[in-house]
Structure formats: C-alpha cells, structure tokens
C-alpha cells in the first residue's frame, strides 16, 4: 500500500539485531494499527464497566458492544443480531458444535475436510464420541493444495447434517469455492459452517453470497485484538440448544456468549473493521469495505506474485499450493531441501525477517505434504508489506540454501 499505512503500525519501527523487522507472520496474527489501540485504550480509560446496569459507564459499554455488532455485521454482510463474540474461533466453534449436535445422533453425518485448520475439524469430530455422529473427511489433492471436489460431492448425502468447510487454507492460501460447496450441501438439506479466519483478512466476507448458515473469523488476523467472531442466522441462533446459564440473556446473539466478554477486544475488533473501511470510498461502511478490500486484494496479489516468482527461482526450494493467477491469498508455504523449517525460520529471524513455521494447526495438510516431522515455512503479505521486504525474504531464503 502507501507509506502512510506503515506509519499506522508502531511495530514496524522495531529492529532485531540491527535489522528493521519485516513481519511475514500475518497468517498467524497481524500487527495492530494505532487507531485500533487507541479505541481499546479509550474504552479501558473512559468507559470500562460490566453490561446492562444503570450507571453511565455500563450504558456506554452496552452502546459500544451494540456498535461493534453493527460494525462486524457490515464486515460479513449480516445483521447485528447475528453477531456473537468469544475467546477465539476455535472456542466458539466447539460451543456451536455442542449446541447443534443436541439434535443429532447415530446415522447423522458431518462432513469436514483435510484442507482445514483443526479448529474446524476437532469440534466436529468430537461429536462422534459425544453423540455417535458419523464424521466424513473430504480428501485434499496435495499436489495442488485444493479439495478433491469429486470426493466432496460423494461425501455429502441425505444423511449429512452439516458441512464444515474453510473458505481459505491457512497453510496454503487456497481459496475454496464455498458458495458451490454450500449449494451441494443445501441440496441435501444440510447446514453449512464456514471457517473464514484466513479468508477474512484478504477477501471481504459476504455470508449471503457464500450461502452459509454460520461463519467464524478472528479479529487478530485482520489488524484487531484477540477476539473471535461468530455470525449465524438469527432464527438458527434462537433455537440452538447451547449450554448457558439460566439468568443469562436468551435472545440472539447474546445467548451464544458465555460469561463476561472481552469488551475492550470487541471495541478493538470494531475499530479494525473501520480501519479496513478507511482504505475505500463510499457512503456506507459496507461500500467502503468493498472498495477498500479491492485495493488491498490488488496490492496483495502483486506482492504475492513477486514473492512466488522470487522463491520458486531458488534452487532447492519446494513451493506448495497454487501459483499466482489462481484463487488464493497472498500466503506461501515452502521448504528448503536439506534444511528443517526451524532452521530456516531462525536464519531469517537473524536478518529481521519474521516468518512462521510448523503445521499451523493445519496438521493434516502438512502430513499430506509429507512434512509431519519438520513442518513447512509460511510467509504472508499484509497491508503493511512492501516490495523491498519481499526482496529481503527472498534474499534471506537464498542464503539458507546449502552449497
């Protein structure tokens, strides 16, 4: 993007062993702009209270949380009464799975995929032990890093109660055609849950276009605090048999929220949405988000192509996932022949290039790639990434390759 964007992120001033830090760890959590931190600190300094009482700071907290629901509803193209907050996507998904499954039992089926983060696998596979539900797993094609579509079609049957599918792979960046998958599921009367944690920072979510019933994402992946967000259709939330305290709110969406929430984090999540909207133009927040995400996508696509081309030209580098020109996020995973991923990450760190490595909880993906024991290296572009930083990453990887 522009140099002005970088001024919004104090973390970019950091140096490590004399090198300015280049953060390529965004797929695991982005840096946070001043605007978001200011919103969090303003809430804590001036409005901090618990909810639903009669004094000013409590009323201000209620107003702030209501405003955050509006902001996140704009973010996913849903309604404010369909937005619930929680600790993170994984915790929210376990909670949702428990509520949904109260109506399921032996003979009912849930479909998950090999391409997904295990946050969208374990909550559903747990139901096999708890409710006797049959869990089917759709294969991925490790050569391309995409789902085996024929196997997906085969796996969804009249017994399918839910399809749990990721919109984008956090390990490989692959974007899956969720709308088409949801159509398959809906044809058999199944519900659709979407993990949009890796998708949401790069492609503007539209729950209506995706055709899903539930969708979860995490604000810390799109420049916000560590807060999870769950969207669900109002009528479905209203009828879920979720574990809850008797005196807790019964109406959607608060009936999905257990205990006192992270108010400052929720305020920060709303500020992150507004920050993303600031990249665009339009008369409404949603219009600005549409415009802003278009600009962000174009910038990310250009950076990713530069990164892919540079890394793939290095001897001994193995790239995973789809190349530029395919539906994907600006995230690349790779290995260096003869060098374990820990050593690659350490070598890059010494140059001030911060990358993540391992399996990123997408354990099955990494196993299918043949790297269960050593993992892969992952680098992702964010709104603050520059071409010069991409070149530093490429140069750093080149220095790691054995002679």
Short mmCIF file of C-alpha atoms in Angstrom, two decimals:
data_model
loop_
_atom_site.label_atom_id
_atom_site.label_comp_id
_atom_site.label_asym_id
_atom_site.label_seq_id
_atom_site.Cartn_x
_atom_site.Cartn_y
_atom_site.Cartn_z
CA UNK A 1 0.00 0.00 0.00
CA UNK A 2 1.25 3.52 0.72
CA UNK A 3 3.95 4.70 3.16
CA UNK A 4 1.16 6.34 5.19
CA UNK A 5 -0.17 2.90 6.05
CA UNK A 6 3.14 1.89 7.58
CA UNK A 7 3.06 4.94 9.87
CA UNK A 8 -0.09 3.49 11.41
CA UNK A 9 1.82 0.48 12.77
CA UNK A 10 4.34 1.26 15.55
CA UNK A 11 5.56 -2.35 15.46
CA UNK A 12 7.22 -1.62 12.12
CA UNK A 13 9.74 0.60 13.91
CA UNK A 14 11.20 -2.42 15.67
CA UNK A 15 14.73 -3.59 14.89
CA UNK A 16 16.24 -7.00 15.54
CA UNK A 17 20.00 -7.42 15.60
CA UNK A 18 20.34 -4.17 13.68
CA UNK A 19 17.75 -5.06 11.01
CA UNK A 20 14.33 -3.46 10.62
CA UNK A 21 11.77 -6.16 11.22
CA UNK A 22 9.72 -7.39 8.27
CA UNK A 23 6.61 -9.15 9.55
CA UNK A 24 5.55 -12.04 7.33
CA UNK A 25 3.73 -13.77 10.19
CA UNK A 26 0.35 -12.17 9.40
CA UNK A 27 -1.39 -15.51 8.69
CA UNK A 28 -0.85 -16.27 12.38
CA UNK A 29 -1.78 -12.76 13.53
CA UNK A 30 -1.23 -9.31 12.07
CA UNK A 31 0.26 -6.24 13.67
CA UNK A 32 -2.19 -3.67 15.07
CA UNK A 33 -2.58 -0.04 13.92
CA UNK A 34 -2.68 2.93 16.27
CA UNK A 35 -6.36 3.50 15.53
CA UNK A 36 -7.27 0.11 16.99
CA UNK A 37 -5.04 0.51 20.04
CA UNK A 38 -6.49 3.98 20.63
CA UNK A 39 -10.02 2.56 20.58
CA UNK A 40 -9.06 -0.14 23.08
CA UNK A 41 -7.33 2.28 25.43
CA UNK A 42 -10.16 4.82 25.20
CA UNK A 43 -12.64 2.16 26.25
CA UNK A 44 -10.49 1.00 29.17
CA UNK A 45 -9.68 4.50 30.36
CA UNK A 46 -13.09 6.10 29.94
CA UNK A 47 -15.90 3.54 29.65
CA UNK A 48 -14.81 0.32 31.35
CA UNK A 49 -17.71 -1.46 33.10
CA UNK A 50 -19.85 -4.55 33.01
CA UNK A 51 -23.05 -4.56 30.97
CA UNK A 52 -26.76 -3.89 31.49
CA UNK A 53 -26.65 -1.72 34.62
CA UNK A 54 -27.99 1.78 35.17
CA UNK A 55 -24.90 3.95 35.58
CA UNK A 56 -23.18 5.80 32.69
CA UNK A 57 -20.14 3.64 32.04
CA UNK A 58 -22.27 0.49 31.94
CA UNK A 59 -24.65 2.13 29.48
CA UNK A 60 -21.65 3.28 27.42
CA UNK A 61 -20.34 -0.29 27.38
CA UNK A 62 -23.72 -1.54 26.13
CA UNK A 63 -23.63 1.09 23.39
CA UNK A 64 -20.07 0.17 22.44
CA UNK A 65 -20.90 -3.54 22.16
CA UNK A 66 -24.03 -2.79 20.12
CA UNK A 67 -21.95 -0.60 17.81
CA UNK A 68 -19.40 -3.39 17.46
CA UNK A 69 -22.12 -5.82 16.41
CA UNK A 70 -23.18 -3.33 13.73
CA UNK A 71 -19.59 -2.98 12.51
CA UNK A 72 -18.98 -6.72 12.33
CA UNK A 73 -22.36 -7.24 10.67
CA UNK A 74 -21.25 -4.78 8.00
CA UNK A 75 -18.00 -6.71 7.74
CA UNK A 76 -19.71 -10.02 6.92
CA UNK A 77 -22.89 -8.57 5.30
CA UNK A 78 -25.17 -9.91 8.04
CA UNK A 79 -27.33 -8.38 10.76
CA UNK A 80 -26.19 -7.06 14.17
CA UNK A 81 -28.39 -9.58 15.99
CA UNK A 82 -26.46 -12.34 14.19
CA UNK A 83 -23.02 -11.39 15.57
CA UNK A 84 -21.67 -13.16 18.67
CA UNK A 85 -18.25 -12.69 20.23
CA UNK A 86 -15.99 -15.10 22.05
CA UNK A 87 -12.46 -16.01 23.01
CA UNK A 88 -11.47 -17.18 19.53
CA UNK A 89 -12.83 -19.06 16.53
CA UNK A 90 -11.96 -22.47 17.97
CA UNK A 91 -13.77 -21.90 21.27
CA UNK A 92 -16.82 -20.51 19.50
CA UNK A 93 -16.87 -23.48 17.13
CA UNK A 94 -16.74 -26.01 19.98
CA UNK A 95 -19.63 -24.16 21.62
CA UNK A 96 -21.66 -24.08 18.42
CA UNK A 97 -20.97 -27.75 17.68
CA UNK A 98 -22.21 -28.75 21.12
CA UNK A 99 -25.42 -26.79 20.60
CA UNK A 100 -26.11 -28.06 17.09
CA UNK A 101 -25.44 -31.68 17.93
CA UNK A 102 -28.10 -31.89 20.63
CA UNK A 103 -30.48 -32.77 17.81
CA UNK A 104 -28.16 -35.27 16.13
CA UNK A 105 -27.29 -38.88 16.80
CA UNK A 106 -26.40 -42.19 15.19
CA UNK A 107 -26.99 -42.19 11.47
CA UNK A 108 -26.41 -38.44 11.17
CA UNK A 109 -23.29 -37.27 9.34
CA UNK A 110 -20.98 -34.27 9.47
CA UNK A 111 -18.54 -33.56 6.65
CA UNK A 112 -15.14 -31.96 7.30
CA UNK A 113 -12.07 -31.59 5.08
CA UNK A 114 -8.36 -32.38 5.11
CA UNK A 115 -7.60 -28.85 3.95
CA UNK A 116 -8.87 -27.22 7.13
CA UNK A 117 -7.26 -25.87 10.26
CA UNK A 118 -8.10 -28.32 13.05
CA UNK A 119 -10.18 -25.61 14.71
CA UNK A 120 -12.74 -26.56 12.07
CA UNK A 121 -12.16 -30.28 12.47
CA UNK A 122 -11.85 -31.20 16.18
CA UNK A 123 -15.13 -29.56 17.30
CA UNK A 124 -16.99 -31.72 14.78
CA UNK A 125 -15.05 -34.98 15.14
CA UNK A 126 -15.68 -34.73 18.88
CA UNK A 127 -19.34 -35.34 18.08
CA UNK A 128 -18.56 -38.91 17.07
CA UNK A 129 -17.72 -39.67 20.71
CA UNK A 130 -20.36 -37.42 22.27
CA UNK A 131 -23.35 -38.06 20.01
CA UNK A 132 -22.48 -41.07 17.85
CA UNK A 133 -22.42 -38.88 14.75
CA UNK A 134 -20.52 -40.18 11.72
CA UNK A 135 -17.79 -37.79 10.54
CA UNK A 136 -16.64 -37.93 6.93
CA UNK A 137 -13.41 -36.27 5.80
CA UNK A 138 -13.04 -34.89 2.28
CA UNK A 139 -9.61 -35.52 0.78
CA UNK A 140 -7.29 -32.80 -0.46
CA UNK A 141 -5.06 -33.04 -3.53
CA UNK A 142 -1.58 -32.49 -2.07
CA UNK A 143 -0.07 -31.81 -5.50
CA UNK A 144 -2.30 -28.75 -5.99
CA UNK A 145 -3.34 -27.94 -2.43
CA UNK A 146 -7.05 -27.99 -3.25
CA UNK A 147 -10.01 -30.12 -2.22
CA UNK A 148 -10.87 -33.25 -4.16
CA UNK A 149 -14.16 -31.92 -5.49
CA UNK A 150 -15.43 -35.29 -6.67
CA UNK A 151 -14.87 -36.65 -3.17
CA UNK A 152 -16.71 -33.68 -1.68
CA UNK A 153 -19.70 -34.36 -3.90
CA UNK A 154 -19.60 -38.04 -2.98
CA UNK A 155 -19.33 -37.30 0.76
CA UNK A 156 -22.47 -35.15 1.01
CA UNK A 157 -25.57 -37.32 1.23
CA UNK A 158 -29.16 -37.07 2.53
CA UNK A 159 -27.74 -38.04 5.94
CA UNK A 160 -25.44 -35.02 6.05
CA UNK A 161 -26.48 -32.62 8.79
CA UNK A 162 -23.61 -30.16 8.41
CA UNK A 163 -20.73 -29.33 6.09
CA UNK A 164 -17.81 -27.66 7.92
CA UNK A 165 -15.54 -26.06 5.35
CA UNK A 166 -12.78 -23.48 5.27
CA UNK A 167 -13.01 -20.51 2.93
CA UNK A 168 -9.21 -20.33 2.64
CA UNK A 169 -6.43 -22.63 3.81
CA UNK A 170 -4.28 -21.03 6.49
CA UNK A 171 -1.39 -23.31 5.47
CA UNK A 172 -1.51 -22.98 1.69
CA UNK A 173 -3.61 -19.91 0.93
CA UNK A 174 -6.00 -21.89 -1.26
CA UNK A 175 -9.41 -20.23 -1.60
CA UNK A 176 -12.20 -22.80 -1.86
CA UNK A 177 -15.43 -22.18 -3.76
CA UNK A 178 -17.57 -22.19 -0.63
CA UNK A 179 -20.67 -20.98 -2.45
CA UNK A 180 -20.57 -24.03 -4.74
CA UNK A 181 -19.92 -26.35 -1.80
CA UNK A 182 -22.79 -24.79 0.16
CA UNK A 183 -25.08 -25.35 -2.80
CA UNK A 184 -24.20 -29.06 -2.75
CA UNK A 185 -24.92 -29.25 0.97
CA UNK A 186 -28.17 -27.31 0.75
CA UNK A 187 -29.42 -29.65 -1.96
CA UNK A 188 -29.45 -32.35 0.75
CA UNK A 189 -30.87 -30.09 3.46
CA UNK A 190 -27.58 -29.75 5.36
CA UNK A 191 -26.33 -26.75 7.29
CA UNK A 192 -23.05 -25.05 6.32
CA UNK A 193 -20.41 -23.74 8.74
CA UNK A 194 -17.54 -21.71 7.28
CA UNK A 195 -14.14 -21.09 8.85
CA UNK A 196 -13.21 -17.68 7.43
CA UNK A 197 -10.27 -16.96 9.74
CA UNK A 198 -7.66 -16.91 6.96
CA UNK A 199 -10.10 -15.67 4.33
CA UNK A 200 -11.45 -12.60 6.11
CA UNK A 201 -8.22 -10.52 6.07
CA UNK A 202 -7.93 -10.85 2.28
CA UNK A 203 -11.39 -11.25 0.75
CA UNK A 204 -14.40 -9.36 2.04
CA UNK A 205 -16.83 -11.82 3.59
CA UNK A 206 -20.37 -11.94 2.22
CA UNK A 207 -22.42 -14.53 4.07
CA UNK A 208 -25.32 -14.05 1.68
CA UNK A 209 -23.20 -14.78 -1.39
CA UNK A 210 -21.49 -17.72 0.34
CA UNK A 211 -24.85 -19.25 1.17
CA UNK A 212 -23.77 -20.45 4.61
CA UNK A 213 -25.62 -20.69 7.91
CA UNK A 214 -22.73 -19.94 10.27
CA UNK A 215 -19.33 -18.31 9.76
CA UNK A 216 -16.48 -17.62 12.16
CA UNK A 217 -13.41 -15.41 11.96
CA UNK A 218 -10.83 -13.86 14.30
CA UNK A 219 -10.15 -10.14 14.61
CA UNK A 220 -6.45 -10.61 15.33
CA UNK A 221 -5.99 -11.84 11.78
CA UNK A 222 -7.31 -8.54 10.35
CA UNK A 223 -5.46 -5.96 12.46
CA UNK A 224 -7.56 -6.27 15.60
CA UNK A 225 -7.24 -7.73 19.12
CA UNK A 226 -7.51 -11.40 20.09
CA UNK A 227 -11.28 -11.81 19.79
CA UNK A 228 -13.34 -14.39 17.92
CA UNK A 229 -16.44 -13.52 15.91
CA UNK A 230 -19.30 -15.86 15.03
CA UNK A 231 -22.05 -14.98 12.58
CA UNK A 232 -25.14 -17.16 12.47
CA UNK A 233 -28.60 -16.83 11.00
CA UNK A 234 -30.85 -15.23 13.59
CA UNK A 235 -33.51 -17.93 13.58
CA UNK A 236 -30.92 -20.68 13.96
CA UNK A 237 -29.23 -18.96 16.89
CA UNK A 238 -32.61 -18.51 18.54
CA UNK A 239 -33.32 -22.24 18.51
CA UNK A 240 -29.87 -23.63 19.37
CA UNK A 241 -29.72 -25.79 22.47
CA UNK A 242 -26.47 -24.25 23.69
CA UNK A 243 -25.07 -24.60 27.22
CA UNK A 244 -25.92 -21.39 29.06
CA UNK A 245 -26.66 -20.00 32.49
CA UNK A 246 -30.36 -19.73 33.29
CA UNK A 247 -30.27 -15.98 34.05
CA UNK A 248 -28.11 -15.20 31.00
CA UNK A 249 -29.74 -13.47 28.01
CA UNK A 250 -31.98 -15.77 25.99
CA UNK A 251 -32.29 -13.70 22.80
CA UNK A 252 -29.84 -13.84 19.88
CA UNK A 253 -27.00 -13.18 19.68
CA UNK A 254 -26.09 -12.90 23.38
CA UNK A 255 -27.40 -16.39 24.10
CA UNK A 256 -24.27 -17.68 22.34
CA UNK A 257 -21.95 -15.67 24.60
CA UNK A 258 -20.90 -17.28 27.88
CA UNK A 259 -19.93 -15.04 30.76
CA UNK A 260 -18.49 -11.53 30.65
CA UNK A 261 -16.91 -10.81 27.31
CA UNK A 262 -13.64 -9.11 26.37
CA UNK A 263 -15.24 -5.69 25.99
CA UNK A 264 -12.08 -3.84 25.06
CA UNK A 265 -11.22 -6.51 22.50
CA UNK A 266 -14.68 -6.28 20.95
CA UNK A 267 -14.34 -2.50 20.72
CA UNK A 268 -10.95 -3.04 19.09
CA UNK A 269 -12.45 -5.51 16.60
CA UNK A 270 -14.94 -2.87 15.50
CA UNK A 271 -12.11 -0.36 15.16
CA UNK A 272 -10.24 -2.87 12.96
CA UNK A 273 -13.27 -3.05 10.66
CA UNK A 274 -13.33 0.73 10.45
CA UNK A 275 -9.60 0.73 9.74
CA UNK A 276 -10.11 -1.64 6.80
CA UNK A 277 -13.01 0.51 5.58
CA UNK A 278 -10.69 3.53 5.59
CA UNK A 279 -8.89 2.06 2.56
CA UNK A 280 -12.01 2.52 0.45
CA UNK A 281 -14.62 5.06 -0.56
CA UNK A 282 -18.41 5.09 -0.41
CA UNK A 283 -21.36 6.42 1.55
CA UNK A 284 -21.70 3.41 3.85
CA UNK A 285 -19.25 1.31 5.83
CA UNK A 286 -20.03 -1.74 3.69
CA UNK A 287 -19.39 0.23 0.49
CA UNK A 288 -16.07 1.45 1.87
CA UNK A 289 -15.17 -2.11 2.83
CA UNK A 290 -15.94 -3.35 -0.68
CA UNK A 291 -13.79 -0.63 -2.21
CA UNK A 292 -11.02 -0.99 0.36
CA UNK A 293 -10.77 -4.76 0.03
CA UNK A 294 -10.48 -4.40 -3.72
CA UNK A 295 -7.45 -2.17 -3.25
CA UNK A 296 -5.97 -4.49 -0.63
CA UNK A 297 -6.52 -7.53 -2.87
CA UNK A 298 -4.76 -5.88 -5.81
CA UNK A 299 -1.78 -4.91 -3.66
CA UNK A 300 -1.58 -8.38 -2.10
CA UNK A 301 -1.80 -10.11 -5.46
CA UNK A 302 1.11 -8.07 -6.82
CA UNK A 303 3.27 -8.76 -3.76
CA UNK A 304 2.42 -12.45 -3.79
CA UNK A 305 3.42 -12.81 -7.44
CA UNK A 306 6.76 -11.18 -6.65
CA UNK A 307 7.28 -13.49 -3.68
CA UNK A 308 6.30 -16.65 -5.57
CA UNK A 309 8.48 -15.83 -8.56
CA UNK A 310 11.49 -15.00 -6.41
CA UNK A 311 11.25 -18.02 -4.15
CA UNK A 312 10.44 -20.52 -6.88
CA UNK A 313 13.57 -19.45 -8.76
CA UNK A 314 15.84 -20.57 -5.91
CA UNK A 315 17.45 -23.98 -6.22
CA UNK A 316 16.23 -26.48 -3.62
CA UNK A 317 13.04 -24.59 -2.74
CA UNK A 318 9.79 -26.52 -2.85
CA UNK A 319 6.63 -24.45 -3.08
CA UNK A 320 3.21 -25.69 -2.01
CA UNK A 321 -0.22 -24.63 -3.15
CA UNK A 322 -1.47 -22.88 -6.24
CA UNK A 323 0.71 -20.39 -8.15
CA UNK A 324 -0.29 -16.79 -8.90
CA UNK A 325 -3.35 -16.39 -11.08
CA UNK A 326 -5.46 -18.81 -9.06
CA UNK A 327 -7.99 -18.13 -6.27
CA UNK A 328 -5.76 -17.74 -3.25
CA UNK A 329 -4.50 -15.41 -0.55
CA UNK A 330 -1.02 -13.78 -0.56
CA UNK A 331 0.36 -16.56 1.62
CA UNK A 332 3.07 -19.00 0.56
CA UNK A 333 4.40 -22.15 2.20
CA UNK A 334 7.69 -23.70 1.21
CA UNK A 335 10.56 -25.93 2.31
CA UNK A 336 14.30 -25.82 1.70
CA UNK A 337 15.83 -29.15 0.71
CA UNK A 338 18.16 -30.39 3.41
CA UNK A 339 17.17 -27.72 5.97
CA UNK A 340 14.43 -28.22 8.58
CA UNK A 341 11.85 -25.47 8.88
CA UNK A 342 13.04 -24.44 12.36
CA UNK A 343 16.50 -23.66 10.98
CA UNK A 344 15.07 -21.71 8.04
CA UNK A 345 12.94 -19.61 10.39
CA UNK A 346 15.88 -18.97 12.73
CA UNK A 347 18.13 -17.92 9.86
CA UNK A 348 15.54 -15.49 8.55
CA UNK A 349 14.93 -14.10 12.04
CA UNK A 350 18.61 -13.18 12.30
CA UNK A 351 18.02 -10.98 9.24
CA UNK A 352 14.96 -9.36 10.83
CA UNK A 353 12.55 -11.35 8.65
CA UNK A 354 9.87 -12.89 10.86
CA UNK A 355 8.10 -15.94 9.42
CA UNK A 356 6.12 -18.75 11.00
CA UNK A 357 6.86 -22.43 10.58
CA UNK A 358 5.47 -25.81 11.60
CA UNK A 359 1.97 -27.08 10.86
CA UNK A 360 -0.10 -24.03 11.96
CA UNK A 361 -2.74 -26.43 13.35
CA UNK A 362 -3.46 -27.44 9.75
CA UNK A 363 -1.92 -30.73 10.81
CA UNK A 364 -3.50 -32.93 8.16
CA UNK A 365 -2.42 -30.61 5.34
CA UNK A 366 1.20 -30.76 6.42
CA UNK A 367 1.03 -34.53 6.88
CA UNK A 368 -0.35 -34.93 3.36
CA UNK A 369 2.54 -32.81 2.06
CA UNK A 370 4.96 -35.23 3.69
CA UNK A 371 6.29 -32.84 6.35
CA UNK A 372 4.66 -34.09 9.54
CA UNK A 373 8.03 -34.28 11.31
CA UNK A 374 9.63 -31.00 10.22
CA UNK A 375 6.81 -28.73 9.06
CA UNK A 376 6.97 -26.03 6.41
CA UNK A 377 7.83 -22.32 6.37
CA UNK A 378 4.97 -19.87 5.82
CA UNK A 379 5.14 -16.24 4.75
CA UNK A 380 2.15 -13.97 4.23
CA UNK A 381 1.71 -10.43 2.98
CA UNK A 382 -0.32 -7.85 4.91
CA UNK A 383 -1.39 -4.28 4.18
CA UNK A 384 1.94 -3.01 5.51
CA UNK A 385 4.17 -5.36 3.47
CA UNK A 386 6.45 -3.68 0.90
CA UNK A 387 8.19 -4.97 -2.25
CA UNK A 388 11.52 -4.32 -0.53
CA UNK A 389 10.53 -6.60 2.34
CA UNK A 390 9.55 -9.32 -0.11
CA UNK A 391 13.00 -8.99 -1.68
CA UNK A 392 14.60 -9.30 1.78
CA UNK A 393 12.64 -12.51 2.35
CA UNK A 394 13.82 -13.92 -0.99
CA UNK A 395 17.44 -12.96 -0.29
CA UNK A 396 17.24 -14.47 3.17
CA UNK A 397 15.91 -17.78 1.87
CA UNK A 398 18.63 -17.83 -0.80
CA UNK A 399 21.25 -17.53 1.96
CA UNK A 400 19.85 -20.60 3.72
CA UNK A 401 20.18 -22.96 0.75
CA UNK A 402 23.08 -25.39 1.28
CA UNK A 403 26.02 -25.10 -1.14
#
